[in-house]
Each structure stands twice: as C-alpha cells, then as structure tokens.
Short mmCIF file of N, CA, C and O and ligand atoms in Angstrom, two decimals:
data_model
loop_
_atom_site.label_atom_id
_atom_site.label_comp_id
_atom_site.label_asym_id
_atom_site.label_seq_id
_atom_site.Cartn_x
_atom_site.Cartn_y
_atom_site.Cartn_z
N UNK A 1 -14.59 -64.81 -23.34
CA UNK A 1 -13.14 -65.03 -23.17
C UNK A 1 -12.47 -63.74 -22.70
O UNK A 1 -12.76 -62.57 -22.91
N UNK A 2 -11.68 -64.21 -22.11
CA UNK A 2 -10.73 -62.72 -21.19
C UNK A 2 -9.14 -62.89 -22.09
O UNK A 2 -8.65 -63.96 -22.45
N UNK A 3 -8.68 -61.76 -22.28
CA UNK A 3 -7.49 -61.95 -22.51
C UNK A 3 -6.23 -61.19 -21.03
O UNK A 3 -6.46 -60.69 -19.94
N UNK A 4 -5.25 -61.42 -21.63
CA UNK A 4 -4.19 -61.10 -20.62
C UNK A 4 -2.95 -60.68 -21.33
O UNK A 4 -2.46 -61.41 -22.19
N UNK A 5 -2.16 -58.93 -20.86
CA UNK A 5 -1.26 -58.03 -21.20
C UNK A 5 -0.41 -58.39 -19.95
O UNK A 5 -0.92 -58.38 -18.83
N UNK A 6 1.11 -58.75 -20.19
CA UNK A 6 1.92 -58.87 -19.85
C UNK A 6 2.67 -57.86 -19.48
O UNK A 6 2.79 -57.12 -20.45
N UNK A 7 3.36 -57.33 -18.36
CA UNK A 7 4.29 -56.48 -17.75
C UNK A 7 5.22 -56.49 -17.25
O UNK A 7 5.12 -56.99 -16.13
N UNK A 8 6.50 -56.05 -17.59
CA UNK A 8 7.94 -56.34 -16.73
C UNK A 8 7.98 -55.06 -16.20
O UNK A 8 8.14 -54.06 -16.90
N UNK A 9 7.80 -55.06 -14.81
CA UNK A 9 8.07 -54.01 -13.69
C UNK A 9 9.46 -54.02 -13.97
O UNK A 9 10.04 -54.98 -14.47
N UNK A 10 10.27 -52.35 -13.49
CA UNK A 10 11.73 -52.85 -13.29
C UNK A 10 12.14 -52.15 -12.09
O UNK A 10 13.32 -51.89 -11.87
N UNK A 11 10.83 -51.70 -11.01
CA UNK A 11 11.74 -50.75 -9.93
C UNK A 11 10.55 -51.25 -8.68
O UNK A 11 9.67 -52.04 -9.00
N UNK A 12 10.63 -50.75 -7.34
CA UNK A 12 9.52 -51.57 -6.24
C UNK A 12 8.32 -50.90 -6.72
O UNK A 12 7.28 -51.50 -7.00
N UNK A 13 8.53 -49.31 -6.82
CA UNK A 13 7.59 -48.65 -7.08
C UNK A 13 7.30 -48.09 -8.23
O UNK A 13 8.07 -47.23 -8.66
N UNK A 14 6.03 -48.47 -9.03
CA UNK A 14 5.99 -47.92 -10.48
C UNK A 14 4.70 -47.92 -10.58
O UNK A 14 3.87 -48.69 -10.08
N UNK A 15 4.51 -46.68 -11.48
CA UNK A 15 3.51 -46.60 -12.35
C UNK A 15 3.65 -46.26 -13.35
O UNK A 15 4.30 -45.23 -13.55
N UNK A 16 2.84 -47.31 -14.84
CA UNK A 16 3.20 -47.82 -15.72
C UNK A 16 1.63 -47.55 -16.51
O UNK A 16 0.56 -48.09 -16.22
N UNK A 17 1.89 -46.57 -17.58
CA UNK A 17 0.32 -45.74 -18.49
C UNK A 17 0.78 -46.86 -19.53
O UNK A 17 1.71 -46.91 -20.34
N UNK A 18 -0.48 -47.96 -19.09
CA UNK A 18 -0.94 -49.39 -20.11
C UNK A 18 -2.31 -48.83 -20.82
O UNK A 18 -3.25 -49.61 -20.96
N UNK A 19 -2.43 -47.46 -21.28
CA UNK A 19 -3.64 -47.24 -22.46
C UNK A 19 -3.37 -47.50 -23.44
O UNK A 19 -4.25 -48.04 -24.10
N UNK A 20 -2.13 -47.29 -24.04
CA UNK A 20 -2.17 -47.85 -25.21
C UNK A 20 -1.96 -49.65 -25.52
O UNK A 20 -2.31 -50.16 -26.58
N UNK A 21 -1.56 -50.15 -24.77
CA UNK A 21 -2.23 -51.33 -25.06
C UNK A 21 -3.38 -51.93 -24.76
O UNK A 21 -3.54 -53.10 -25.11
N UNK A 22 -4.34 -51.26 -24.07
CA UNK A 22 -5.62 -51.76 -23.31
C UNK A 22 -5.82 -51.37 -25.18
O UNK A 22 -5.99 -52.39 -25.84
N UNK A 23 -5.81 -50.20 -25.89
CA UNK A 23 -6.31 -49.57 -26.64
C UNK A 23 -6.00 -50.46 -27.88
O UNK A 23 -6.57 -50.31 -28.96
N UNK A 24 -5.23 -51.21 -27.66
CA UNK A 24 -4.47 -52.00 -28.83
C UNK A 24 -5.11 -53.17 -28.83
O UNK A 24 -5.24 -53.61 -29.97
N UNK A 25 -5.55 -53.82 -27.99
CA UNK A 25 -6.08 -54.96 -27.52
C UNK A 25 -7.87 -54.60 -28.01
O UNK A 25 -8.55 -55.38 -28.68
N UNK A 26 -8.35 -53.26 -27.49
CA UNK A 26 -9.64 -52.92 -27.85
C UNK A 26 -9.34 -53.26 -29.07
O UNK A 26 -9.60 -54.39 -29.49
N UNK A 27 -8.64 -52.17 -29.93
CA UNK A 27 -8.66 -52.09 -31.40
C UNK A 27 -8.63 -53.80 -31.90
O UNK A 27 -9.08 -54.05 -33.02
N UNK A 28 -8.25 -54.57 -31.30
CA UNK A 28 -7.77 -56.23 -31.92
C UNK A 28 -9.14 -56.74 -31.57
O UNK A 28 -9.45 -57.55 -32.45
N UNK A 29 -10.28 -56.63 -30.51
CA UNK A 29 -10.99 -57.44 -30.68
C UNK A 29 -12.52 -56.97 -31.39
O UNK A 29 -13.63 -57.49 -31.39
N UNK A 30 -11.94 -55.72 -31.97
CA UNK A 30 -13.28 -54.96 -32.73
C UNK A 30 -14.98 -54.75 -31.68
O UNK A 30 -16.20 -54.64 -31.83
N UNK A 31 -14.15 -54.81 -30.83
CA UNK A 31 -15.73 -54.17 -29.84
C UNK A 31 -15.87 -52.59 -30.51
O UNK A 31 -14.89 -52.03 -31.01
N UNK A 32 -16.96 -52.08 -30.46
CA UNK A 32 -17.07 -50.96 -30.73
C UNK A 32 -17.96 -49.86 -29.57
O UNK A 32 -17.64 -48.74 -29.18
N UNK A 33 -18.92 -50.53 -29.30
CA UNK A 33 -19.59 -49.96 -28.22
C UNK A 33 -20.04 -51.12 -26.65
O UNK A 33 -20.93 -51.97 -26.77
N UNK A 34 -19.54 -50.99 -25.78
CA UNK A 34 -19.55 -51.75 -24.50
C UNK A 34 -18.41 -51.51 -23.26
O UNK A 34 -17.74 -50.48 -23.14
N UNK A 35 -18.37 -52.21 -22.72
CA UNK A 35 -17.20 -51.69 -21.04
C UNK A 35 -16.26 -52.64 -21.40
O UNK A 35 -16.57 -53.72 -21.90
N UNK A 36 -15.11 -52.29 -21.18
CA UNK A 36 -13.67 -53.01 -21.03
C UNK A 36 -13.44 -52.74 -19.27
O UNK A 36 -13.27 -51.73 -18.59
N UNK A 37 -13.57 -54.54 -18.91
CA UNK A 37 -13.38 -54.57 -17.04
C UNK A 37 -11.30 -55.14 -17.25
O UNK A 37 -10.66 -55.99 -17.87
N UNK A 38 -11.10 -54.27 -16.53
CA UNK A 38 -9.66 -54.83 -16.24
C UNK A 38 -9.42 -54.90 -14.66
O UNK A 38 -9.84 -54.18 -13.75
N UNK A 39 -8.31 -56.42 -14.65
CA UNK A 39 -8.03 -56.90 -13.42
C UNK A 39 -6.91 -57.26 -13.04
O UNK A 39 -6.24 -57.96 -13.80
N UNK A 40 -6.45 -56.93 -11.90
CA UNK A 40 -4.92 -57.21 -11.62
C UNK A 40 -5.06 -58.44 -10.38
O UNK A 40 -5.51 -58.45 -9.24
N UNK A 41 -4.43 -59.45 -11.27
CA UNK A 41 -4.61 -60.63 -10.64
C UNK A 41 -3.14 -60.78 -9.56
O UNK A 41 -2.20 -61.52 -9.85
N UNK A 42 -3.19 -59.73 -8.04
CA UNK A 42 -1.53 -59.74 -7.72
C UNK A 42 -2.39 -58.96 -6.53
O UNK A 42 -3.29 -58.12 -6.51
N UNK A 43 -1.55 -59.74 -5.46
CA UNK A 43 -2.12 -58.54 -3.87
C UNK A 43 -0.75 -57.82 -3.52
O UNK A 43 -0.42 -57.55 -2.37
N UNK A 44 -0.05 -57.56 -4.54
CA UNK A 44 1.29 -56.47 -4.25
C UNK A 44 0.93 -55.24 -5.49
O UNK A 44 1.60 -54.21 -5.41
N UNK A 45 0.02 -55.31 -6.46
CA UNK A 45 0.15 -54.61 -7.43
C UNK A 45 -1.37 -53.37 -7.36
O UNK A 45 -2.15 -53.28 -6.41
N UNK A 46 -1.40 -52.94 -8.06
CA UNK A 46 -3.16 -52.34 -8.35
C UNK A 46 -3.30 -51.59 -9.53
O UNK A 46 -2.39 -51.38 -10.33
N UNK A 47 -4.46 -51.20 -9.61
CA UNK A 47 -4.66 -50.40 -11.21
C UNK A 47 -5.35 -49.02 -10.79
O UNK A 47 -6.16 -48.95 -9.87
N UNK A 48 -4.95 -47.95 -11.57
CA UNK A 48 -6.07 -46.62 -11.46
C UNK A 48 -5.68 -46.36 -12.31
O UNK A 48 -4.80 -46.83 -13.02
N UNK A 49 -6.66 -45.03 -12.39
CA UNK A 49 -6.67 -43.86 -13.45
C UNK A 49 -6.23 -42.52 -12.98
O UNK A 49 -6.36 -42.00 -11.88
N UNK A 50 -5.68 -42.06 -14.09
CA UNK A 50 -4.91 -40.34 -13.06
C UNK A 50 -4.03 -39.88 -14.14
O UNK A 50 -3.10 -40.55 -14.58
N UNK A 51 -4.26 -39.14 -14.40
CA UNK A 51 -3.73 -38.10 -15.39
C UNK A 51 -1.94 -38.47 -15.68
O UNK A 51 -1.02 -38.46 -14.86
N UNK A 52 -1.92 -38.78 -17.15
CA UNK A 52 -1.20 -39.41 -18.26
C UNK A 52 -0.50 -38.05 -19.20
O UNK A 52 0.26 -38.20 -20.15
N UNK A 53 -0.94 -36.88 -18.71
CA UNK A 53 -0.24 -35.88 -19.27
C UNK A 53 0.92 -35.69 -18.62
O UNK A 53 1.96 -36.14 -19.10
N UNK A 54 0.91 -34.98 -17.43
CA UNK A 54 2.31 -34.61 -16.33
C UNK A 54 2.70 -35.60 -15.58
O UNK A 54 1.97 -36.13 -14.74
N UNK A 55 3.98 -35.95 -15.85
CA UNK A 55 4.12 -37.25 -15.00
C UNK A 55 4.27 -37.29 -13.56
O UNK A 55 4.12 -38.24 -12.80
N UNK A 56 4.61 -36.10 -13.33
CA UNK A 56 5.08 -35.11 -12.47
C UNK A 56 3.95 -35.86 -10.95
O UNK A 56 4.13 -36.15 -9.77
N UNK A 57 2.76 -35.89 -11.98
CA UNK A 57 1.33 -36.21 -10.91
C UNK A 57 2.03 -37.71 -10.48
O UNK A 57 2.31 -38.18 -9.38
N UNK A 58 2.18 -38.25 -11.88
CA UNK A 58 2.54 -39.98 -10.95
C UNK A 58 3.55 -40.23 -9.90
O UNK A 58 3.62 -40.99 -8.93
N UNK A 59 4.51 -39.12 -10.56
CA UNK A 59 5.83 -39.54 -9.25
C UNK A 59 5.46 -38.78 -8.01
O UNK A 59 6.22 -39.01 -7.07
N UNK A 60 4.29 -37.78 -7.71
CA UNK A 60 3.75 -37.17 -6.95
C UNK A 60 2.87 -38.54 -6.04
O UNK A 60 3.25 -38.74 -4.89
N UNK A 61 2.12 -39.11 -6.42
CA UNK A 61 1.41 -40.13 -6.19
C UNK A 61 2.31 -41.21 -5.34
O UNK A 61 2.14 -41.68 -4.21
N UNK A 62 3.25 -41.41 -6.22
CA UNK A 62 3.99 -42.44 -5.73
C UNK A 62 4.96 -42.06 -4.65
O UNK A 62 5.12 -43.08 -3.98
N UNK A 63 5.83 -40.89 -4.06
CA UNK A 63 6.28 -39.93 -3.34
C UNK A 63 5.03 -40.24 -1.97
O UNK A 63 5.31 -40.84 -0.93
N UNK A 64 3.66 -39.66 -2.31
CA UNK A 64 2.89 -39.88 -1.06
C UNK A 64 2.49 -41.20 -0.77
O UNK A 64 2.10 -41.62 0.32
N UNK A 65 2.56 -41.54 -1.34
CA UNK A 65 2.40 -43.62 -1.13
C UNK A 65 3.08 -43.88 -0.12
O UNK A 65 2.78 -44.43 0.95
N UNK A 66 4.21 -43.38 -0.57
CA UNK A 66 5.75 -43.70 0.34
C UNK A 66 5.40 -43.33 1.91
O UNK A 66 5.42 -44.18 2.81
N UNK A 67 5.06 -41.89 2.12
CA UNK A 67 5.08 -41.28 3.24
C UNK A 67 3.75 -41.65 4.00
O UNK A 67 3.22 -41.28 5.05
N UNK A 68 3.48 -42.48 3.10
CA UNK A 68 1.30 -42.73 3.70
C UNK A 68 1.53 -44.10 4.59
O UNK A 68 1.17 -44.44 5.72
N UNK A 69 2.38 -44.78 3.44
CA UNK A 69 2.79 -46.60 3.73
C UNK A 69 4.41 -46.52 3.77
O UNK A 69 5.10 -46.84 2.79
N UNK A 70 4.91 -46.10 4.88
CA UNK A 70 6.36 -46.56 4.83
C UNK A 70 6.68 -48.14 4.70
O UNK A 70 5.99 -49.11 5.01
N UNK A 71 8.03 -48.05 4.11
CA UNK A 71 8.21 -49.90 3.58
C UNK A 71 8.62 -50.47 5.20
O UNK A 71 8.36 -51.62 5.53
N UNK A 72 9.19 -49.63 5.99
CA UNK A 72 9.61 -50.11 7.17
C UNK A 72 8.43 -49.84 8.31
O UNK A 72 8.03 -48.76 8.75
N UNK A 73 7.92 -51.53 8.74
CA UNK A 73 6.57 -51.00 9.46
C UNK A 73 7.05 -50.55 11.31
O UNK A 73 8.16 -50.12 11.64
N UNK A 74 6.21 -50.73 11.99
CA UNK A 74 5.75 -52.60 12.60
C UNK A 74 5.19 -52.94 11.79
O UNK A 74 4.25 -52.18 11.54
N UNK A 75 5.31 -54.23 10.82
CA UNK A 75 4.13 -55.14 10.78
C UNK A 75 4.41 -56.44 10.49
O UNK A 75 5.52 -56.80 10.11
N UNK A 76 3.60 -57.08 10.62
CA UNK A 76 3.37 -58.36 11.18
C UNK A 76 3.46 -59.65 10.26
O UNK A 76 3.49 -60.83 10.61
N UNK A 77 3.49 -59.22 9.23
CA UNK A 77 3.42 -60.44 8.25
C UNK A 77 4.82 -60.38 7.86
O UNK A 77 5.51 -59.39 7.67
N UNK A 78 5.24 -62.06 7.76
CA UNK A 78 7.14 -62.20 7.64
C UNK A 78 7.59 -62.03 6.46
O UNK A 78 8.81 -62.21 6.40
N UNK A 79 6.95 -61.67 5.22
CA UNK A 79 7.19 -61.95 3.92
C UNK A 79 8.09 -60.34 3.63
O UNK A 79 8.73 -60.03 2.62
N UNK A 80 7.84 -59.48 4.95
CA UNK A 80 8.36 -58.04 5.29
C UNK A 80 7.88 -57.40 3.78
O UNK A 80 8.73 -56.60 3.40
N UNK A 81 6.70 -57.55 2.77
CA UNK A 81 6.09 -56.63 1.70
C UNK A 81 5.09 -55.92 2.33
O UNK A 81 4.53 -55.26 1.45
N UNK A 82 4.58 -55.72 3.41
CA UNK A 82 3.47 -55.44 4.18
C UNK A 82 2.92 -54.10 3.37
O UNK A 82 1.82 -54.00 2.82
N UNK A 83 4.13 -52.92 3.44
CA UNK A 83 3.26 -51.47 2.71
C UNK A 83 2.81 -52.39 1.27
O UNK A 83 1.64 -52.40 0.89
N UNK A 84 3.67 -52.97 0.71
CA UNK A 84 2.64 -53.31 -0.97
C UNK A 84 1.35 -54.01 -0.72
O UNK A 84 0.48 -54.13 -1.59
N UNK A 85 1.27 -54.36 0.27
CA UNK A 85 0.05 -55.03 0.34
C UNK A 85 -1.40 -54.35 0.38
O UNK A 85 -2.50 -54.70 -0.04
N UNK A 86 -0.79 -52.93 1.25
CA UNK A 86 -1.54 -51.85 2.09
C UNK A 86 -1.60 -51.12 0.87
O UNK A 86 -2.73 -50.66 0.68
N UNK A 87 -0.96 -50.93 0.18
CA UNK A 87 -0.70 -49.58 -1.17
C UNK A 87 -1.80 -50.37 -2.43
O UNK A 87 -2.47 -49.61 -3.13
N UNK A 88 -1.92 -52.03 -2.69
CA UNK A 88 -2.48 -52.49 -2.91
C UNK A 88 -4.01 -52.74 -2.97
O UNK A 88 -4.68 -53.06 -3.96
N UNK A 89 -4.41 -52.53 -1.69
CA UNK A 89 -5.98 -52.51 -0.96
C UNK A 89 -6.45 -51.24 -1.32
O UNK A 89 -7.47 -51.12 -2.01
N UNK A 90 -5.50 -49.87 -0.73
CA UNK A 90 -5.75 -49.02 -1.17
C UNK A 90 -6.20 -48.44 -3.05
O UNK A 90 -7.16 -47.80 -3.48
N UNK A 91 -5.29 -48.90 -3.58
CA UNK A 91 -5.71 -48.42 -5.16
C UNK A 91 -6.19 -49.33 -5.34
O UNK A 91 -6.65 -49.02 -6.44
N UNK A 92 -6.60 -50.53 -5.15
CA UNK A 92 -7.40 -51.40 -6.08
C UNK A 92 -6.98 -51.94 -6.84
O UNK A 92 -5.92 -51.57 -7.35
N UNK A 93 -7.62 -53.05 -7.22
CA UNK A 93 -6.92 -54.18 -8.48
C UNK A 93 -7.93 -54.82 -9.59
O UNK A 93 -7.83 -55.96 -10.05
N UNK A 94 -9.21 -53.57 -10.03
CA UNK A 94 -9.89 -53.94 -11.09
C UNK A 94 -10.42 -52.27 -11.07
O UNK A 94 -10.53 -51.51 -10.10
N UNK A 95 -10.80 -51.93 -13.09
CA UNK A 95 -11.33 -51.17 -13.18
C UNK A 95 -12.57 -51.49 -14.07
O UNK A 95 -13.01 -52.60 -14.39
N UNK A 96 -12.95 -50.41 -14.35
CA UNK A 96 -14.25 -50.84 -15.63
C UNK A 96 -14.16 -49.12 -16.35
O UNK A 96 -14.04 -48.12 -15.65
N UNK A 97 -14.25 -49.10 -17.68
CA UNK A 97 -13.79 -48.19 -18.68
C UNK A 97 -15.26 -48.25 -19.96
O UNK A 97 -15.49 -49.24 -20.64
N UNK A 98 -15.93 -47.21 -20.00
CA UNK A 98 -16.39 -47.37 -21.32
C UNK A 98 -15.94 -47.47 -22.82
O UNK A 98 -15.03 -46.82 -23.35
N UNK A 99 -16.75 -48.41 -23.42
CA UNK A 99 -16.28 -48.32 -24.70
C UNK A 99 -17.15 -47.28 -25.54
O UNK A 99 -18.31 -47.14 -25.15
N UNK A 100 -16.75 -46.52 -26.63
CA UNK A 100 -17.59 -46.21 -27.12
C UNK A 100 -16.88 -45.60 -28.98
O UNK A 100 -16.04 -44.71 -29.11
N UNK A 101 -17.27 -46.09 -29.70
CA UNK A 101 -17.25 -45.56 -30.95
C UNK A 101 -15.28 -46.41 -31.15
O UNK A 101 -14.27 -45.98 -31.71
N UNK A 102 -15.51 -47.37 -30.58
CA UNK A 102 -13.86 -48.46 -30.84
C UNK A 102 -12.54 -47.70 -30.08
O UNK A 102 -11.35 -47.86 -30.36
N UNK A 103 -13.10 -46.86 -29.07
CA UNK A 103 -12.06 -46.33 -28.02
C UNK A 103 -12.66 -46.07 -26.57
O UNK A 103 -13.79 -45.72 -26.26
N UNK A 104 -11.47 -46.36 -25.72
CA UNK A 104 -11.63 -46.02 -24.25
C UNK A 104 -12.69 -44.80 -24.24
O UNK A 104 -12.36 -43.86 -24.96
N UNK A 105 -13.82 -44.67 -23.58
CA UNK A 105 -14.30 -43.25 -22.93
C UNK A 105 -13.26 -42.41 -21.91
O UNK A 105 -13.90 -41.75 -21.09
N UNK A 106 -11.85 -42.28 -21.79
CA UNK A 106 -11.72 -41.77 -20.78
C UNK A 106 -11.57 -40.11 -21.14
O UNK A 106 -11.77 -39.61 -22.24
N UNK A 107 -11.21 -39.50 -20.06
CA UNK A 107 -11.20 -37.99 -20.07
C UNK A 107 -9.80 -37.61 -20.58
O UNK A 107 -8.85 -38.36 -20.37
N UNK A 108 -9.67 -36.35 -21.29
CA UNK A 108 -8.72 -36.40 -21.63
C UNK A 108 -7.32 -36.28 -21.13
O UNK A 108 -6.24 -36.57 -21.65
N UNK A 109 -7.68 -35.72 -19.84
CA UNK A 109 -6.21 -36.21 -19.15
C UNK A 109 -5.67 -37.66 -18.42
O UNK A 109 -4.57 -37.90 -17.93
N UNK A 110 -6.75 -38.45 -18.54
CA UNK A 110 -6.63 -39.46 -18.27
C UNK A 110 -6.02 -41.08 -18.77
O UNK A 110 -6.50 -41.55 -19.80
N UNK A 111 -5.22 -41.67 -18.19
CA UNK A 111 -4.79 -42.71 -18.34
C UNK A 111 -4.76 -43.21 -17.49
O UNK A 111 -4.74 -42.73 -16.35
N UNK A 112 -4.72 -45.18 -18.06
CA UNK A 112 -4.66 -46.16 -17.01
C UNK A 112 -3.58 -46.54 -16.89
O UNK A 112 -2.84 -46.63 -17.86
N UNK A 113 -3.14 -46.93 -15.42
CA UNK A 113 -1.76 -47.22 -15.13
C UNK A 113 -1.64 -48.66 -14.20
O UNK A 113 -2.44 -48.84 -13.28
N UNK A 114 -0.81 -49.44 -14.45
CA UNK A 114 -0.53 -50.08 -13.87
C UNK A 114 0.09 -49.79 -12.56
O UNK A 114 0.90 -48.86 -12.56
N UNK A 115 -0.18 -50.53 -11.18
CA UNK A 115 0.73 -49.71 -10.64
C UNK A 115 1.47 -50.88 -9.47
O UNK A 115 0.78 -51.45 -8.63
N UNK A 116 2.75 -51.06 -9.60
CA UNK A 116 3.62 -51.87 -8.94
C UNK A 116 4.01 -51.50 -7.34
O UNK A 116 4.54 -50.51 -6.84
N UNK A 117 3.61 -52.47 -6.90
CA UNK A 117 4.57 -51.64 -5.16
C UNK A 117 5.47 -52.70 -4.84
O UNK A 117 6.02 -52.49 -3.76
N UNK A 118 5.87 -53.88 -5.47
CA UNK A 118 6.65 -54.47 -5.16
C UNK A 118 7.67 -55.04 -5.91
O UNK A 118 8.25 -56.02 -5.44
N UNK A 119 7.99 -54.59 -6.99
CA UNK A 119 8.91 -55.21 -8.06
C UNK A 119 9.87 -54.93 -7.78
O UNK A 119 9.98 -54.20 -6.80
N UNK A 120 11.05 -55.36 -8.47
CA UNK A 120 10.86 -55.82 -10.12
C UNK A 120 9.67 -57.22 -10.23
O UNK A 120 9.85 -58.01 -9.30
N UNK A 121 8.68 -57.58 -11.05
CA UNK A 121 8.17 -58.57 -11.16
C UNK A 121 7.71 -58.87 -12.55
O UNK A 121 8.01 -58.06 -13.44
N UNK A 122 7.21 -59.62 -12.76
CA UNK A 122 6.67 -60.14 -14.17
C UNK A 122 5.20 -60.07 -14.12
O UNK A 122 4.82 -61.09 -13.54
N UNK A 123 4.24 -59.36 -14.45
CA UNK A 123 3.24 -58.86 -13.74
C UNK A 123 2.06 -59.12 -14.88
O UNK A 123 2.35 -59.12 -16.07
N UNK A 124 0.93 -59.30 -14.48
CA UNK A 124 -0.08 -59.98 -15.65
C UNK A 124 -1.56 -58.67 -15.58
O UNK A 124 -1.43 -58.10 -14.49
N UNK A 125 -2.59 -58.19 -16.21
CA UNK A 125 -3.59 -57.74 -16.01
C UNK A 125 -4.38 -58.32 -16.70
O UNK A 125 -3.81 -58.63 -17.75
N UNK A 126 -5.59 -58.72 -16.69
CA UNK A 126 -6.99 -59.22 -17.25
C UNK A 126 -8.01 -58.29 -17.71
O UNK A 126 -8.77 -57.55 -17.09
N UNK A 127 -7.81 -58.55 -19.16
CA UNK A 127 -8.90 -57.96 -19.57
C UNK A 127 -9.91 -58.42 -20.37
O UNK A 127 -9.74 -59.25 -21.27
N UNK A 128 -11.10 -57.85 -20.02
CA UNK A 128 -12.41 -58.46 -20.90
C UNK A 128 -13.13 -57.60 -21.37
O UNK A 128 -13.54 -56.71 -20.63
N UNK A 129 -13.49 -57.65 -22.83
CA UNK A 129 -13.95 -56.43 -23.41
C UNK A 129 -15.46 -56.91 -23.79
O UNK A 129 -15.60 -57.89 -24.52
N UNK A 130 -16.80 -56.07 -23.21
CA UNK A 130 -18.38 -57.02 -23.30
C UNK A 130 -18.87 -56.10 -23.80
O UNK A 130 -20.05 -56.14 -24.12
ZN1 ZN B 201 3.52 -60.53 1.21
#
C-alpha cells in the first residue's frame, strides 16, 4: 500500500522542505530499515533534494529556474504553463531515500522539497515505504 501527503502551494514558484512529514509518515508506519520511493503525481510540479539549512540555496534555485525557463516563451502548447512543464522534466517527479534505524538516510544538510512551478494548487505526493 502507498500512502499520500497533501500540499497547498500558495505562490507559482515554490519550494516546500516536506521531511518532516515524509519523517512523520516513516515514524507512523514503523518501517525501520528499507527505501521510502516518493512520487509526484503532477507534470507542473517535481521533487529534489538540496540543502534545508540556508534557504538562501532554495530561493537561489528557484531565481535560476526563472532565468533557465522564462514563463514567457515561444512556446507552443496553449495551456501558456510551458516553463512548468520544462522546470518539471528537469527536477523530476520521484525520489528514493534510505531507510535506516526508523529515519531518512539523508545527509545532513539535506532535505526533501516539494517543488511547485505552477501554483497556487492543491498538490498530492506518493509515498511508499518497502
Ligand atoms: Zn500545461
């Protein structure tokens, strides 16, 4: 069984450090040693990892997003979200995380973030802890 963490985006562009509930969710289903796969079921959204200390890095991240994928293209698809789509492909929309001893393996500057390119939205991630 997979479960699913709920998200209210509130800006186009966000990134949003969901460790402590990935961690909350670990802690609820008593895995102790195995991988937690998480998935972002959304072709406007994606997931990574990237340092959860200075935020400084995320709004850095999100700043070059901007200048990498401007929102104003040419492009071609009428729904005019085209950079979220592109910002999307780019970061990806599943990770995989060790478990070990009833917590994330990650490093210590590290956190997982949700990451929005098109909100405000009501936004879902999948997780399965094996
Ligand atoms: Zn679209």
């Amino acid at each position: 069984m997979s479960l699913t963490i709920s998200i209210n985006t509130r800006a186009r562009s966000e990134m949003i450090d969901i460790t402590p509930k990935v961690e909350e969710e670990l802690n609820r289903s008593g895995l102790k040693d195995g991988v937690c796969f998480l998935f972002v079921p959304h072709t406007t959204a994606g997931i990574t990892i990237n340092e959860n200390a200075d935020p400084s890095v995320v709004a850095d991240i999100q700043a070059m997003f901007d200048k990498l994928v401007p929102w104003e293209g040419p492009y071609g698809h009428l729904e005019g979200n085209s950079a979220a789509h592109i910002k999307s492909s780019l970061i990806g929309n599943s990770l995989i995380v060790l478990v070990e001893s009833g917590h994330l393996k990650l490093g210590t500057w590290q956190g997982i973030f949700f990451c929005e390119f098109d909100g405000p939205r009501s936004r879902k991630v999948h997780i399965k802890f094996h």
